[in-house]
Coordinates of C-alpha atoms in Angstrom, one line a residue:
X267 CA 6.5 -54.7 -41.6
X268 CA 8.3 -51.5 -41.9
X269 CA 4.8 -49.5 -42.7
X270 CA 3.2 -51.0 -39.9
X271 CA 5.6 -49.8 -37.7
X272 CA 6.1 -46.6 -39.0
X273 CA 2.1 -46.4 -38.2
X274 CA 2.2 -47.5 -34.8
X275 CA 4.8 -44.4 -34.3
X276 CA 3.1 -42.4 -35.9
X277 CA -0.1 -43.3 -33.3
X278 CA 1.6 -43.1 -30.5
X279 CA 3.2 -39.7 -31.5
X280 CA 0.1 -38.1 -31.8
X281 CA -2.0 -39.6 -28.6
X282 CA 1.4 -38.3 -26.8
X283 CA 0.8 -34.7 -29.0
X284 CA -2.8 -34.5 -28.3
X285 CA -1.9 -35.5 -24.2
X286 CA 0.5 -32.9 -24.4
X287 CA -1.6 -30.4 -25.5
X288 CA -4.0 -31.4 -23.0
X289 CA -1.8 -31.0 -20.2
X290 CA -0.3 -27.4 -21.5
X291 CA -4.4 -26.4 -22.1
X292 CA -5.2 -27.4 -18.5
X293 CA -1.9 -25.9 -16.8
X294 CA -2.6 -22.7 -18.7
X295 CA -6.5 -22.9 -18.2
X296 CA -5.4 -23.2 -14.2
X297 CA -2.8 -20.4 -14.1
X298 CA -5.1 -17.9 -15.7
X299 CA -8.0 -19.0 -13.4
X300 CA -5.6 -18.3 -10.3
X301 CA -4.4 -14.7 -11.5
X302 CA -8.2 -13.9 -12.1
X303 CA -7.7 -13.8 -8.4
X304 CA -5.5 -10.7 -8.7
X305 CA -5.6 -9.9 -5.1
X306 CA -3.4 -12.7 -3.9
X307 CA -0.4 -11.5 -5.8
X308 CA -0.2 -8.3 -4.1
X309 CA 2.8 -8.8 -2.8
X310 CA 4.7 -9.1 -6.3
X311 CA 4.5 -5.3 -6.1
X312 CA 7.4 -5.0 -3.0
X313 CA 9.2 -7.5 -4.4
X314 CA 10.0 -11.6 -4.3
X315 CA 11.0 -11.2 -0.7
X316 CA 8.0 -10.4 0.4
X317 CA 5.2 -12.3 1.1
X318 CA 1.0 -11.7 1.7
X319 CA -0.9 -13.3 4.3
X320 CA -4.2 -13.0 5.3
X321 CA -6.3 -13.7 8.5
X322 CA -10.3 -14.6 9.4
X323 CA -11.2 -14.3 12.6
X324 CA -14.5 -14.8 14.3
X325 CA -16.4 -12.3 15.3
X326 CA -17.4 -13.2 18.5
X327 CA -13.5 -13.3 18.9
X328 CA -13.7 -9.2 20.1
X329 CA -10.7 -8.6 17.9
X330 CA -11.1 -5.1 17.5
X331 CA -9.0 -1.8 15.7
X332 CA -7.6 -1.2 19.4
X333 CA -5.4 -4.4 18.4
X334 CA -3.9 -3.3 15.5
X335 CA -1.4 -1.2 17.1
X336 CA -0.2 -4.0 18.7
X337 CA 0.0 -6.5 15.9
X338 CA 1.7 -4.3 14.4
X339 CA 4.4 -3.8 17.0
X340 CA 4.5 -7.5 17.2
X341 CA 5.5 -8.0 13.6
X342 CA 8.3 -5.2 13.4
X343 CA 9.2 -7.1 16.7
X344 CA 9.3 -10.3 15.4
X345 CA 11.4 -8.9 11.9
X346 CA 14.3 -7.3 13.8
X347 CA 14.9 -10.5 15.8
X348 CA 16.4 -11.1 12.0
X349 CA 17.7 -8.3 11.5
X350 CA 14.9 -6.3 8.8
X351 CA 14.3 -3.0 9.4
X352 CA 12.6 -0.3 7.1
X353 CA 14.1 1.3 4.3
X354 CA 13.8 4.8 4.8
X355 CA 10.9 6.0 3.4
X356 CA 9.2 2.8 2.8
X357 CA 6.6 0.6 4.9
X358 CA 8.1 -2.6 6.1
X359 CA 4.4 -4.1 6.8
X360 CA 1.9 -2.7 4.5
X361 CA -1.5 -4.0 6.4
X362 CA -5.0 -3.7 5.9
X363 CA -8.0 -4.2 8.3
X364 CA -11.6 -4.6 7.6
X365 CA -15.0 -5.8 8.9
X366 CA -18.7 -6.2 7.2
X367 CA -21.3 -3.9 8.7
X368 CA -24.2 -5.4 6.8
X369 CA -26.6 -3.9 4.0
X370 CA -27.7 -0.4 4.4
X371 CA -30.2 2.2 1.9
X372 CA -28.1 3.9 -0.1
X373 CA -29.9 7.4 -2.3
X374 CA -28.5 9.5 -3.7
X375 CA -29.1 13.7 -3.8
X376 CA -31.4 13.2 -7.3
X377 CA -33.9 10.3 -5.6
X378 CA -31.4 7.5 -6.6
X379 CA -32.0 4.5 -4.3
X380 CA -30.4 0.9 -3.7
X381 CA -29.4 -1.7 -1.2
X382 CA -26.0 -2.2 -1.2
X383 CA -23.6 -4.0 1.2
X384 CA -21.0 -1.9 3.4
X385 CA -17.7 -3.1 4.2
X386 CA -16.0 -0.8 6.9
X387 CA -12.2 -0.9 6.3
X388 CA -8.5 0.5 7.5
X389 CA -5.0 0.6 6.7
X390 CA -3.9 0.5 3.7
X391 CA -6.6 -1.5 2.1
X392 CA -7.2 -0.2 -1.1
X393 CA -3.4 -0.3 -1.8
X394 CA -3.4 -4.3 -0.5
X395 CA -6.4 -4.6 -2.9
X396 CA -6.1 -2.8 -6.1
X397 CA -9.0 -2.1 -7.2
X398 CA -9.6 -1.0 -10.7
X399 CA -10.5 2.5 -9.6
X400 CA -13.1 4.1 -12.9
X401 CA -13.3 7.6 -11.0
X402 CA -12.3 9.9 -8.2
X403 CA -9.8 8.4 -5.5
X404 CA -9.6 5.8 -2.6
X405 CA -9.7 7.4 1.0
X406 CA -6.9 6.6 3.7
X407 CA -6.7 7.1 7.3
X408 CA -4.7 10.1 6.6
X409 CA -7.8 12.1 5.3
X410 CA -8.5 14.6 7.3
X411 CA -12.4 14.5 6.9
X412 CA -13.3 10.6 6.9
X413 CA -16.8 11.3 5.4
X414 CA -15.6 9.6 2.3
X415 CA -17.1 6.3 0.4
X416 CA -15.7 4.1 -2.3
X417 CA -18.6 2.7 -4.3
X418 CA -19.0 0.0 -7.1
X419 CA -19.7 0.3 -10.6
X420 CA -23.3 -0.9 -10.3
X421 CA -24.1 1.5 -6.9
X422 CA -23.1 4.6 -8.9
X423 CA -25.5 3.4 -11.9
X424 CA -28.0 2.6 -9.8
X425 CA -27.9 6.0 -7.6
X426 CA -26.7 8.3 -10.4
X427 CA -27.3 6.6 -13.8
X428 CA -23.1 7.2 -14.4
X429 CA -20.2 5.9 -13.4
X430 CA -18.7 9.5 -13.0
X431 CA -20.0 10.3 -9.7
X432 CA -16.9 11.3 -7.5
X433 CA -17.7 14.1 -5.2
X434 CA -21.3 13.3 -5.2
X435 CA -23.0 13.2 -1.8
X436 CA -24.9 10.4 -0.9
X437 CA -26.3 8.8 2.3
X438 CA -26.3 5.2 4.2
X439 CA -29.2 4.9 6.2
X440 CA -29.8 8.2 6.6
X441 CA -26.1 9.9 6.8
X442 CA -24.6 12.0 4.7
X443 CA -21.1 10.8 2.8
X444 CA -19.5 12.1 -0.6
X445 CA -18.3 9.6 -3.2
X446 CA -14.7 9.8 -2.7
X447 CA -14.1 7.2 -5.7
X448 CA -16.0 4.3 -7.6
X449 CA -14.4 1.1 -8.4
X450 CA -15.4 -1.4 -11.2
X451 CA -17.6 -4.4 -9.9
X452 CA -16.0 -8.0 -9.2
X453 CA -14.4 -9.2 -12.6
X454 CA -14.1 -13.3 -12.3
X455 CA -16.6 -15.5 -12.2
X456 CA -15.6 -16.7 -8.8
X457 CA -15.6 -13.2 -7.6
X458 CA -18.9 -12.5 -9.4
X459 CA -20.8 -15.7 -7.6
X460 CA -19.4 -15.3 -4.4
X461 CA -20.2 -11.3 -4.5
X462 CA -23.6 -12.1 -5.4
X463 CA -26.0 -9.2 -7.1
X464 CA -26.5 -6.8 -4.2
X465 CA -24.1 -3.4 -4.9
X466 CA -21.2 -2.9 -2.8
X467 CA -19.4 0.1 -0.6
X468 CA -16.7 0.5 1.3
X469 CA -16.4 3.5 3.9
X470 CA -13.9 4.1 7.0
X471 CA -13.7 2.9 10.9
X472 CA -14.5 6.8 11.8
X473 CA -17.3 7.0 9.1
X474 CA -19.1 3.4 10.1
X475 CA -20.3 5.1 13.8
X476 CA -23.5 7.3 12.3
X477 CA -24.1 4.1 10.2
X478 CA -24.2 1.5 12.5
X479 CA -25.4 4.1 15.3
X480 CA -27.9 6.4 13.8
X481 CA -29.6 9.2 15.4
X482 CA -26.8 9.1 18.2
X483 CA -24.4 11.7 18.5
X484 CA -20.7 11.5 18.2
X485 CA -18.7 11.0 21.0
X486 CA -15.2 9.7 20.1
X487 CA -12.5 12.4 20.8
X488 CA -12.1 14.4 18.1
X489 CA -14.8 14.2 15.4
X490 CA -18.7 14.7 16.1
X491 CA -21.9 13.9 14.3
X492 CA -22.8 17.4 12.3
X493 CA -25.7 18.6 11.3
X494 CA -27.9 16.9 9.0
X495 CA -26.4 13.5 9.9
X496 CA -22.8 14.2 8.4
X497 CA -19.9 12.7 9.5
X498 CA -17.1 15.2 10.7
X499 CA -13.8 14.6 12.5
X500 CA -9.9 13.7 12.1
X501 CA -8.7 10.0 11.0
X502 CA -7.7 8.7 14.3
X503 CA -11.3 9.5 16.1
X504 CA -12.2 6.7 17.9
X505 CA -15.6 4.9 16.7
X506 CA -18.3 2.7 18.4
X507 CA -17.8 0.3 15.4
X508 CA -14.3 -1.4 16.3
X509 CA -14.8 -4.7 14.9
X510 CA -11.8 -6.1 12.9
X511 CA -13.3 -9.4 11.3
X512 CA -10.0 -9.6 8.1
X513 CA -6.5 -8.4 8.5
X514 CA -4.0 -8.5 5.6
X515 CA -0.1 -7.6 5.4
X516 CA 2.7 -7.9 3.1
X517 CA 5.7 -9.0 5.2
X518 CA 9.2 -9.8 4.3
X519 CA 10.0 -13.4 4.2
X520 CA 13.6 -14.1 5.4
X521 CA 12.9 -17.6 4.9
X522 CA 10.3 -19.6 3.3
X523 CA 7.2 -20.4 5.7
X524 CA 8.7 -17.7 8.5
X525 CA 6.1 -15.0 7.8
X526 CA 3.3 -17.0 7.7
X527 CA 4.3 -19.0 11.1
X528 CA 4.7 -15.6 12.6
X529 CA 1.3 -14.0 12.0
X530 CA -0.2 -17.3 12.4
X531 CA 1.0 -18.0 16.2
X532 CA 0.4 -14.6 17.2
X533 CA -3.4 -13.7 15.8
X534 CA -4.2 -17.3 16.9
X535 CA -2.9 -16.3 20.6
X536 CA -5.4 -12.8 20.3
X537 CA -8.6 -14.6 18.2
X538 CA -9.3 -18.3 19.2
X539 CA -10.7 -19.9 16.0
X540 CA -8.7 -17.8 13.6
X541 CA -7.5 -18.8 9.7
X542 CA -4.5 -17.6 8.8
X543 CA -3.4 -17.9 4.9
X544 CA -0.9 -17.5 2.8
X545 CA -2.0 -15.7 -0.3
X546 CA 1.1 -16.1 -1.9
X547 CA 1.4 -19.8 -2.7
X548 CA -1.9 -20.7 -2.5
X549 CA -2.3 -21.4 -5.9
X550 CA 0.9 -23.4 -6.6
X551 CA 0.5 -26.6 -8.2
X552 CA 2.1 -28.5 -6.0
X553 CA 0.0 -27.4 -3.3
X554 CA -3.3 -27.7 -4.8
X555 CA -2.4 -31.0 -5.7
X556 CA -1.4 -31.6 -1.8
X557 CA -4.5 -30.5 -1.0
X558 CA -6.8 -33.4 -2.8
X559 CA -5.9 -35.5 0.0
X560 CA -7.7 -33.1 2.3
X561 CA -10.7 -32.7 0.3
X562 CA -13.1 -32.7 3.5
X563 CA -11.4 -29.9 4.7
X564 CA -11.9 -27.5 1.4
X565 CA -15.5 -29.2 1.1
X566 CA -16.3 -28.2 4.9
X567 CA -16.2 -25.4 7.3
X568 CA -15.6 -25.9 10.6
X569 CA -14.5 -22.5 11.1
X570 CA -16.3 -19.5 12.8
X571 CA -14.4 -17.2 11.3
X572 CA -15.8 -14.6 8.6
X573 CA -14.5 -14.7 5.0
X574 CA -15.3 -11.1 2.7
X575 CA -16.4 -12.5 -0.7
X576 CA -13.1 -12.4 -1.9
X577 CA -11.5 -14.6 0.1
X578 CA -14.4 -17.2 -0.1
X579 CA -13.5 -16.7 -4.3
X580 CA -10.4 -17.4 -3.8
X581 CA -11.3 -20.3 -1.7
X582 CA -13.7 -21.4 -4.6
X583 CA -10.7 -21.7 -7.1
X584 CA -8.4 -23.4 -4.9
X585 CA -11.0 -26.0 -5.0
X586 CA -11.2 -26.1 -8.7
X587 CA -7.6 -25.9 -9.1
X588 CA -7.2 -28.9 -7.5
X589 CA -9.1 -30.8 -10.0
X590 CA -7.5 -29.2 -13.3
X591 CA -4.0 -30.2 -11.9
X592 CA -5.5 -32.8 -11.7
X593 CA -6.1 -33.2 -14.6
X594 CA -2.6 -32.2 -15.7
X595 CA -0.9 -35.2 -13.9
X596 CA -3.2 -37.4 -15.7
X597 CA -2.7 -36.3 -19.6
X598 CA 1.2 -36.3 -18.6
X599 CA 0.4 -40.4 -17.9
X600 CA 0.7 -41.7 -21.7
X601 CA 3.9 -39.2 -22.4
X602 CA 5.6 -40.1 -19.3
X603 CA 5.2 -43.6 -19.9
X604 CA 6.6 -43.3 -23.6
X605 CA 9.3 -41.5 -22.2
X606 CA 10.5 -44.0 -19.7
X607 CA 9.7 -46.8 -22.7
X608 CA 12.1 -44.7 -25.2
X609 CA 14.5 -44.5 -22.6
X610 CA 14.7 -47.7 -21.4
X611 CA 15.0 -48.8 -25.6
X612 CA 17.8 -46.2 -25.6
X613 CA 19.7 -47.8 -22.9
X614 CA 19.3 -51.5 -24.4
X615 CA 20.5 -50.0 -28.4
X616 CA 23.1 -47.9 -26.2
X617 CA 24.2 -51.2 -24.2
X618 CA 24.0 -52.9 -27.2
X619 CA 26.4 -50.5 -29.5
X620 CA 28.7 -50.2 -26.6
X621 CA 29.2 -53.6 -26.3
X622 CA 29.9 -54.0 -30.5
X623 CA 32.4 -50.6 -29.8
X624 CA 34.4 -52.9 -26.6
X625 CA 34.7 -55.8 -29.2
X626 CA 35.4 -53.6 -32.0
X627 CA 38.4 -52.5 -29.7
X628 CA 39.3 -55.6 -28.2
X629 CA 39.3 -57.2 -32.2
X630 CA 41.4 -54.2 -33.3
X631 CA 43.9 -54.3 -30.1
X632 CA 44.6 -58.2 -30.8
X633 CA 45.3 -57.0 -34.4
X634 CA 47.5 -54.8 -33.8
X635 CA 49.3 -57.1 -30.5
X636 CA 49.5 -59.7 -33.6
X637 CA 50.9 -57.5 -36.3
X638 CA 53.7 -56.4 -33.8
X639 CA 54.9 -60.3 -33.0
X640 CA 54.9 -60.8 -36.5
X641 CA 57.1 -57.6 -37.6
X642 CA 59.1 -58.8 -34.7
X643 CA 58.9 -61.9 -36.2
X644 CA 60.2 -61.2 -39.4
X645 CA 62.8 -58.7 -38.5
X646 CA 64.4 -61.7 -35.9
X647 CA 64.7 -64.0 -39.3
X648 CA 62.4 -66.2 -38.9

């Protein structure tokens, strides 16, 4: 009897071990899926007070870069109403904007040539982003020439046959740009499938207008179209290409849910149609598990707005999280259940010794009431 049940424990400790294991493998197999996202934690680098959200709009919306001013007054607005203000010296709302301009020929000055797919951004974009940068540097609106380009990993091979291309000149449908830096190509497999094959290259609001306007010269105030189709001008020349179609910040988060509600109510006012989402949490457990009951709604779009490949990534393992925390909560069944049975046991052998500990007192008071009466006894003579 004794080995039989020493058997059954032993079977029941190791289909809890082997569910255990299951559930760690799957936890761990969903937490280092989510930081293969590494963009959505950029605001772990301000600090746990901060927060990162992130908003689609529509293009037909007309949101445009002749907003941005005034989103971004409305948000140092909205933070002083509590009481945050800017440390000296420090951005309170680190913000990004960007747009897709389409696919363009990209060659290079040697006969280099490829398709690739431009991205026109602003802000601080590359700092939101972090890119893993391989060469050369990122350009900012503070650049006083805005002719620059950040290029991918597989756009430098195919135009130079190197990685090591910074400072090289190349041109996008027929202007002239220099490589200003060149960034390593999409590294998770959700990035990689929602990137697709075609290169990528990122260039600024200023440096989009000879792109998307070829041929035509340059009119915004400051800048012009030089010769030979190259893009001069300062950082704040207005463009013909003011489409905003993604706008990102890092916000301080007084309270849990209050930057997010913020930028939500106020981009949804501006651009009818808009997603607004919190990169921060969207990979929590709990709310991937939340979101199974929803499952039409990560399934569908309904939405006019436009995702960048790396939001649609991200969107593609919030999906899949879903399912392996899933899959957590069910190999934590058979332990939780053994857990509650060992518990309740321990409560019945607990009851049980306490009540043989009461009588073991009651027994030893009477013994000792009894012993008294009969010193008492015997002392009185009797």
């Amino acid at each position: 009897m004794k080995i039989k049940l020493n058997k059954k424990i032993a079977v029941i400790a190791a289909v809890n071990i082997v569910c255990l294991g299951g559930a760690a493998g799957f936890y761990l197999k969903g937490q280092s899926e989510a930081r293969s996202q590494d963009y959505n934690y950029a605001a772990e680098r301000w600090g746990t007070e901060y927060t990162q959200i992130s908003c689609f709009i529509p293009e037909k919306s007309g949101f445009s870069v002749d907003m941005i001013g005034a989103v971004r007054t409305q948000l140092l607005n909205t933070l002083q109403t509590v009481s945050i203000s800017a440390e000296e010296g420090r951005k309170l709302c680190p913000d990004a904007y960007s747009a897709p301009l389409g696919n363009a020929d990209v060659k290079s000055s040697i006969g280099g040539y490829s398709d690739a797919e431009i991205t026109v951004v602003g802000g601080d974009f590359f700092l939101i982003h972090n890119f893993t940068l391989l060469d050369g540097a990122f350009f900012s609106d503070n650049d006083i020439m805005q002719d620059g380009t950040v290029i991918d990993e597989s756009l430098a091979w195919a135009l130079y046959g190197s990685s090591d291309v910074a400072g090289m000149d190349i041109t996008i449908n027929g202007v002239k740009l220099y490589i200003s830096g060149v960034i390593a190509d999409p590294q998770s497999k959700a990035e990689k499938y929602c990137a697709g094959a075609i290169p990528r290259a990122y260039i600024s609001y200023s440096g989009a207008y000879g792109i998307s306007q070829p041929g035509e010269p340059y009119t915004g105030s400051g800048g012009y179209m030089g010769d030979g189709g190259d893009i001069a001008g300062s950082a704040d020349v207005s463009s013909t290409f003011k489409t905003v179609t993604c706008y990102e910040c890092i916000m301080p988060d007084p309270v849990e849910g209050y930057a997010y509600s913020a930028m939500k109510d106020y981009l949804s006012g501006l651009a009818e149609d808009a997603e607004t989402v919190c990169n921060t949490d969207r990979f929590l457990p709990l709310k991937r598990l939340k979101a199974l009951k929803n499952l039409r709604k990560l399934a569908v779009r309904n939405s006019s707005a436009v995702f960048p490949y790396w939001e649609n990534a991200s969107r593609l393992v919030e999906f899949d999280l879903s399912f392996t925390y899933r899959r957590v909560l069910w190999c934590m069944i058979i332990p939780a259940l053994t857990l509650v049975r060992v518990i309740v046991k321990l409560f019945i052998i607990g009851r049980k010794k306490l009540r043989s500990a009461i009588d073991f007192i009651l027994r030893r008071k009477d013994e000792i009431i009894n012993n008294q009466r009969r010193k008492k006894y015997n002392a009185a003579g009797g």
